[in-house]
Amino acid sequence: EADIYQTPRYLVIGTGKKITLECSQTMGHDKMYWYQQDPGMELHLIHYSYGVNSTEKGDLSSESTVSRIRTEHFPLTLESARPSHTSQYLCASSVWGNYGYTFGSGTRLTVV
Amino acid sequence: GQQVMQIPQYQHVQEGEDFTTYCNSSTTLSNIQWYKQRPGGHPVFLIQLVKSGEVKKQKRLTFQFGEAKKNSSLHITATQTTDVGTYFCAGPDYGGSQGNLIFGKGTKLSVKP
C-alpha cells in the first residue's frame, strides 16, 4: 500500500510541451524531494522542500520548477520539455530528523 | 565537498554465492541508511544504523556500521534471484541542506540462476 503517489506512471510527450508531474503523500511528512534517475543508476536531487511555501534547488541543475502549497502535494513542472529531460523522476518524503525516505513509484518520462 | 562512495559499481554472482557492497563516507556520519531498488522499481528503505560498530541482520542480509562511523557494508549470504537490484547507501548531508541524505552511486547486483 503506497503512501506516496506519483502520476502519471509513464508519459511520452513531444518537445516543447509543458508538463506537470504529480506527487502526493498521505503521511503528513514535512520534507519532500524530487530525484532524477536513469534506470538503476545514480540518484540526482533536483528539488526539495521542508514544508509549505518552502522550495529549494538540489545538486543537479534542472530546468524544472516545483511548488509546495499544501503539505501533502509537491508537483514538478517542466515548462518546455526537451529530449534531454527523458528520465525517471522519483518523489520522496520523510519526517524531520535522521529517518528513512519513502519513495513513490516514479514517473518515467520520454520526450520525443 | 562531502561524498559517499560505494564499491563495487557492479557485481555479478552465481545464485548461492555471497555478495558484499561497501560504503565509505568522507566524513563521520551520525547514521547510515541502506536502500534496495529492484529493476524497474523505486528505492525502498531497508535499514538504518546509528551506533559505532553496529551490526544488524535481516534474514540473509547483514548490515555493519564501522567503528569510526565512516564506512558501512551490506553482506548477503547465499544470494537468490530475488536479491537482484541496486543497493544504495546514504548518509546525512552536513552541508547547507539541513540533513538531506547523500546517496552513494549504488551497487548493481545481478544473480545468475
mmCIF file of C-alpha atoms in Angstrom:
data_model
loop_
_atom_site.group_PDB
_atom_site.id
_atom_site.type_symbol
_atom_site.label_atom_id
_atom_site.label_comp_id
_atom_site.label_asym_id
_atom_site.label_seq_id
_atom_site.Cartn_x
_atom_site.Cartn_y
_atom_site.Cartn_z
ATOM 1 C CA GLU A 1 0.000 0.000 0.000
ATOM 2 C CA ALA A 2 1.725 3.146 -1.274
ATOM 3 C CA ASP A 3 1.680 6.176 0.980
ATOM 4 C CA ILE A 4 3.248 8.382 -1.644
ATOM 5 C CA TYR A 5 1.664 8.571 -5.043
ATOM 6 C CA GLN A 6 3.074 9.711 -8.322
ATOM 7 C CA THR A 7 1.160 10.271 -11.522
ATOM 8 C CA PRO A 8 1.420 9.591 -14.322
ATOM 9 C CA ARG A 9 3.415 6.379 -14.114
ATOM 10 C CA TYR A 10 4.543 6.712 -17.735
ATOM 11 C CA LEU A 11 4.450 9.749 -20.010
ATOM 12 C CA VAL A 12 5.511 10.228 -23.615
ATOM 13 C CA ILE A 13 5.368 13.833 -24.723
ATOM 14 C CA GLY A 14 6.545 15.990 -27.593
ATOM 15 C CA THR A 15 9.358 18.504 -27.412
ATOM 16 C CA GLY A 16 8.293 21.925 -26.227
ATOM 17 C CA LYS A 17 5.278 20.761 -24.274
ATOM 18 C CA LYS A 18 4.613 21.861 -20.712
ATOM 19 C CA ILE A 19 4.117 19.028 -18.243
ATOM 20 C CA THR A 20 3.430 18.634 -14.558
ATOM 21 C CA LEU A 21 4.389 15.523 -12.640
ATOM 22 C CA GLU A 22 2.232 14.966 -9.609
ATOM 23 C CA CYS A 23 3.358 13.748 -6.203
ATOM 24 C CA SER A 24 1.164 13.393 -3.144
ATOM 25 C CA GLN A 25 1.771 11.787 0.218
ATOM 26 C CA THR A 26 -0.652 10.873 2.975
ATOM 27 C CA MET A 27 1.859 10.537 5.794
ATOM 28 C CA GLY A 28 1.959 14.180 6.868
ATOM 29 C CA HIS A 29 5.681 14.385 6.112
ATOM 30 C CA ASP A 30 7.120 17.885 6.060
ATOM 31 C CA LYS A 31 10.128 17.062 3.903
ATOM 32 C CA MET A 32 9.669 16.168 0.247
ATOM 33 C CA TYR A 33 12.135 15.618 -2.572
ATOM 34 C CA TRP A 34 12.382 15.158 -6.314
ATOM 35 C CA TYR A 35 15.105 12.974 -7.779
ATOM 36 C CA GLN A 36 16.036 12.337 -11.382
ATOM 37 C CA GLN A 37 17.383 8.890 -12.133
ATOM 38 C CA ASP A 38 18.292 6.956 -15.233
ATOM 39 C CA PRO A 39 17.160 3.339 -14.639
ATOM 40 C CA GLY A 40 19.129 1.741 -11.818
ATOM 41 C CA MET A 41 21.708 4.498 -11.837
ATOM 42 C CA GLU A 42 22.712 7.326 -9.506
ATOM 43 C CA LEU A 43 20.017 9.401 -7.795
ATOM 44 C CA HIS A 44 20.257 13.104 -8.561
ATOM 45 C CA LEU A 45 18.456 15.513 -6.219
ATOM 46 C CA ILE A 46 16.785 18.253 -8.250
ATOM 47 C CA HIS A 47 14.397 19.886 -5.763
ATOM 48 C CA TYR A 48 13.401 19.644 -2.129
ATOM 49 C CA SER A 49 11.007 21.225 0.319
ATOM 50 C CA TYR A 50 10.899 21.420 4.090
ATOM 51 C CA GLY A 51 7.272 22.401 4.305
ATOM 52 C CA VAL A 52 4.562 24.612 2.881
ATOM 53 C CA ASN A 53 5.958 27.508 0.837
ATOM 54 C CA SER A 54 9.493 26.125 1.158
ATOM 55 C CA THR A 55 11.296 25.014 -2.010
ATOM 56 C CA GLU A 56 14.996 24.691 -2.772
ATOM 57 C CA LYS A 57 17.043 23.558 -5.742
ATOM 58 C CA GLY A 58 19.077 20.433 -5.368
ATOM 59 C CA ASP A 59 22.510 19.404 -6.523
ATOM 60 C CA LEU A 60 21.599 18.749 -10.137
ATOM 61 C CA SER A 61 20.748 21.761 -12.221
ATOM 62 C CA SER A 62 17.265 21.336 -13.582
ATOM 63 C CA GLU A 63 15.007 23.363 -15.819
ATOM 64 C CA SER A 64 12.025 22.257 -13.788
ATOM 65 C CA THR A 65 10.187 24.137 -11.064
ATOM 66 C CA VAL A 66 8.258 22.949 -8.017
ATOM 67 C CA SER A 67 5.667 24.303 -5.647
ATOM 68 C CA ARG A 68 4.511 23.375 -2.153
ATOM 69 C CA ILE A 69 1.174 24.962 -1.416
ATOM 70 C CA ARG A 70 -0.099 22.037 0.653
ATOM 71 C CA THR A 71 1.889 19.726 2.880
ATOM 72 C CA GLU A 72 0.784 16.635 1.006
ATOM 73 C CA HIS A 73 1.345 17.883 -2.542
ATOM 74 C CA PHE A 74 4.661 18.597 -4.313
ATOM 75 C CA PRO A 75 4.229 18.852 -8.092
ATOM 76 C CA LEU A 76 7.109 19.280 -10.510
ATOM 77 C CA THR A 77 6.661 21.285 -13.712
ATOM 78 C CA LEU A 78 8.677 21.368 -16.908
ATOM 79 C CA GLU A 79 7.755 24.480 -18.874
ATOM 80 C CA SER A 80 9.214 23.201 -22.140
ATOM 81 C CA ALA A 81 10.151 19.555 -22.339
ATOM 82 C CA ARG A 82 13.266 18.515 -24.269
ATOM 83 C CA PRO A 83 14.655 15.075 -25.163
ATOM 84 C CA SER A 84 17.379 15.599 -22.548
ATOM 85 C CA HIS A 85 14.631 15.515 -19.908
ATOM 86 C CA THR A 86 13.940 11.874 -20.722
ATOM 87 C CA SER A 87 14.462 10.040 -17.441
ATOM 88 C CA GLN A 88 12.728 8.639 -14.408
ATOM 89 C CA TYR A 89 11.541 11.160 -11.826
ATOM 90 C CA LEU A 90 11.179 9.934 -8.261
ATOM 91 C CA CYS A 91 9.368 11.752 -5.490
ATOM 92 C CA ALA A 92 10.198 11.009 -1.863
ATOM 93 C CA SER A 93 9.214 12.229 1.569
ATOM 94 C CA SER A 94 10.470 11.979 5.129
ATOM 95 C CA VAL A 95 9.911 13.269 8.615
ATOM 96 C CA TRP A 96 12.344 15.633 10.299
ATOM 97 C CA GLY A 97 15.412 14.029 11.740
ATOM 98 C CA ASN A 98 17.546 11.163 10.538
ATOM 99 C CA TYR A 99 14.885 8.840 9.227
ATOM 100 C CA GLY A 100 14.434 6.929 6.038
ATOM 101 C CA TYR A 101 12.892 8.268 2.885
ATOM 102 C CA THR A 102 9.711 6.850 1.407
ATOM 103 C CA PHE A 103 9.829 6.902 -2.378
ATOM 104 C CA GLY A 104 6.970 6.949 -4.827
ATOM 105 C CA SER A 105 6.831 4.555 -7.763
ATOM 106 C CA GLY A 106 8.212 7.187 -10.104
ATOM 107 C CA THR A 107 7.243 8.746 -13.417
ATOM 108 C CA ARG A 108 9.077 7.516 -16.487
ATOM 109 C CA LEU A 109 9.190 10.470 -18.852
ATOM 110 C CA THR A 110 10.091 10.193 -22.511
ATOM 111 C CA VAL A 111 10.346 13.354 -24.582
ATOM 112 C CA VAL A 112 10.285 12.782 -28.325
ATOM 113 C CA GLY B 1 32.513 18.525 -0.575
ATOM 114 C CA GLN B 2 31.082 15.636 1.391
ATOM 115 C CA GLN B 3 30.988 12.359 -0.505
ATOM 116 C CA VAL B 4 29.528 8.901 -0.065
ATOM 117 C CA MET B 5 31.221 6.286 -2.206
ATOM 118 C CA GLN B 6 30.158 2.746 -2.932
ATOM 119 C CA ILE B 7 32.061 -0.185 -4.349
ATOM 120 C CA PRO B 8 31.782 -2.163 -6.440
ATOM 121 C CA GLN B 9 29.601 -0.449 -9.024
ATOM 122 C CA TYR B 10 28.508 -3.799 -10.449
ATOM 123 C CA GLN B 11 28.585 -7.313 -9.102
ATOM 124 C CA HIS B 12 27.608 -10.472 -10.944
ATOM 125 C CA VAL B 13 27.231 -13.606 -8.858
ATOM 126 C CA GLN B 14 26.020 -17.135 -9.274
ATOM 127 C CA GLU B 15 22.937 -17.945 -7.250
ATOM 128 C CA GLY B 16 24.033 -19.237 -3.874
ATOM 129 C CA GLU B 17 27.205 -17.170 -3.738
ATOM 130 C CA ASP B 18 27.676 -14.437 -1.171
ATOM 131 C CA PHE B 19 27.713 -10.734 -2.026
ATOM 132 C CA THR B 20 29.088 -7.685 -0.259
ATOM 133 C CA THR B 21 28.856 -3.996 -1.072
ATOM 134 C CA TYR B 22 30.882 -1.348 0.715
ATOM 135 C CA CYS B 23 30.067 2.244 1.505
ATOM 136 C CA ASN B 24 32.624 4.857 2.520
ATOM 137 C CA SER B 25 31.978 8.404 3.655
ATOM 138 C CA SER B 26 34.387 11.306 3.537
ATOM 139 C CA THR B 27 33.001 12.466 6.892
ATOM 140 C CA THR B 28 31.873 10.841 10.122
ATOM 141 C CA LEU B 29 28.177 10.074 9.968
ATOM 142 C CA SER B 30 25.553 10.108 12.695
ATOM 143 C CA ASN B 31 23.798 7.284 10.888
ATOM 144 C CA ILE B 32 23.807 5.392 7.632
ATOM 145 C CA GLN B 33 20.879 4.010 5.697
ATOM 146 C CA TRP B 34 20.532 1.311 3.081
ATOM 147 C CA TYR B 35 18.013 1.102 0.272
ATOM 148 C CA LYS B 36 17.204 -1.504 -2.360
ATOM 149 C CA GLN B 37 15.843 -0.735 -5.793
ATOM 150 C CA ARG B 38 14.520 -3.609 -7.865
ATOM 151 C CA PRO B 39 14.816 -3.316 -11.664
ATOM 152 C CA GLY B 40 12.063 -1.030 -12.870
ATOM 153 C CA GLY B 41 11.171 -0.123 -9.300
ATOM 154 C CA HIS B 42 11.882 2.585 -6.793
ATOM 155 C CA PRO B 43 14.281 2.666 -3.830
ATOM 156 C CA VAL B 44 12.905 1.022 -0.719
ATOM 157 C CA PHE B 45 14.315 1.757 2.715
ATOM 158 C CA LEU B 46 15.922 -1.316 4.263
ATOM 159 C CA ILE B 47 17.579 -0.241 7.481
ATOM 160 C CA GLN B 48 19.299 2.495 9.434
ATOM 161 C CA LEU B 49 22.439 2.021 11.520
ATOM 162 C CA VAL B 50 23.258 4.508 14.240
ATOM 163 C CA LYS B 51 25.816 3.116 16.668
ATOM 164 C CA SER B 52 29.536 2.705 16.120
ATOM 165 C CA GLY B 53 30.286 -0.921 15.247
ATOM 166 C CA GLU B 54 26.604 -1.772 14.987
ATOM 167 C CA VAL B 55 25.625 -4.978 13.227
ATOM 168 C CA LYS B 56 22.057 -5.725 12.212
ATOM 169 C CA LYS B 57 20.616 -8.708 10.401
ATOM 170 C CA GLN B 58 17.569 -9.130 8.232
ATOM 171 C CA LYS B 59 17.305 -12.796 7.274
ATOM 172 C CA ARG B 60 20.211 -13.307 4.834
ATOM 173 C CA LEU B 61 21.252 -9.636 4.889
ATOM 174 C CA THR B 62 23.857 -8.390 7.375
ATOM 175 C CA PHE B 63 24.489 -4.676 7.760
ATOM 176 C CA GLN B 64 27.500 -3.249 9.554
ATOM 177 C CA PHE B 65 28.473 0.271 10.595
ATOM 178 C CA GLY B 66 32.183 0.874 11.083
ATOM 179 C CA GLU B 67 33.756 1.780 14.388
ATOM 180 C CA ALA B 68 34.709 5.222 13.084
ATOM 181 C CA LYS B 69 31.196 5.675 11.631
ATOM 182 C CA LYS B 70 32.668 6.458 8.220
ATOM 183 C CA ASN B 71 32.030 3.166 6.493
ATOM 184 C CA SER B 72 29.405 0.503 6.227
ATOM 185 C CA SER B 73 28.794 -2.774 4.474
ATOM 186 C CA LEU B 74 25.904 -4.899 3.337
ATOM 187 C CA HIS B 75 26.508 -8.616 3.054
ATOM 188 C CA ILE B 76 24.070 -11.053 1.501
ATOM 189 C CA THR B 77 24.559 -14.723 2.257
ATOM 190 C CA ALA B 78 23.626 -17.272 -0.385
ATOM 191 C CA THR B 79 22.161 -14.881 -2.921
ATOM 192 C CA GLN B 80 18.856 -15.624 -4.598
ATOM 193 C CA THR B 81 17.391 -14.244 -7.797
ATOM 194 C CA THR B 82 15.087 -12.109 -5.661
ATOM 195 C CA ASP B 83 18.152 -10.191 -4.444
ATOM 196 C CA VAL B 84 18.687 -8.684 -7.899
ATOM 197 C CA GLY B 85 18.678 -4.897 -7.900
ATOM 198 C CA THR B 86 20.686 -1.841 -6.984
ATOM 199 C CA TYR B 87 21.692 -1.276 -3.376
ATOM 200 C CA PHE B 88 22.250 2.289 -2.227
ATOM 201 C CA CYS B 89 23.760 3.554 0.986
ATOM 202 C CA ALA B 90 23.001 7.066 2.204
ATOM 203 C CA GLY B 91 24.191 9.335 4.960
ATOM 204 C CA PRO B 92 23.170 12.761 6.246
ATOM 205 C CA ASP B 93 24.407 15.767 4.316
ATOM 206 C CA TYR B 94 26.197 18.086 6.714
ATOM 207 C CA GLY B 95 26.423 20.858 4.182
ATOM 208 C CA GLY B 96 23.810 23.515 3.729
ATOM 209 C CA SER B 97 20.782 21.278 3.184
ATOM 210 C CA GLN B 98 19.725 20.652 6.789
ATOM 211 C CA GLY B 99 20.114 16.938 6.896
ATOM 212 C CA ASN B 100 19.110 15.794 3.453
ATOM 213 C CA LEU B 101 20.602 12.449 2.567
ATOM 214 C CA ILE B 102 23.592 11.994 0.309
ATOM 215 C CA PHE B 103 23.227 8.758 -1.646
ATOM 216 C CA GLY B 104 26.059 6.636 -2.926
ATOM 217 C CA LYS B 105 26.002 5.758 -6.615
ATOM 218 C CA GLY B 106 24.794 2.261 -5.788
ATOM 219 C CA THR B 107 25.956 -1.269 -6.416
ATOM 220 C CA LYS B 108 24.043 -3.134 -9.078
ATOM 221 C CA LEU B 109 23.723 -6.816 -8.274
ATOM 222 C CA SER B 110 22.857 -9.427 -10.846
ATOM 223 C CA VAL B 111 22.315 -13.060 -9.900
ATOM 224 C CA LYS B 112 22.655 -15.870 -12.383
ATOM 225 C CA PRO B 113 20.366 -18.802 -11.637
#
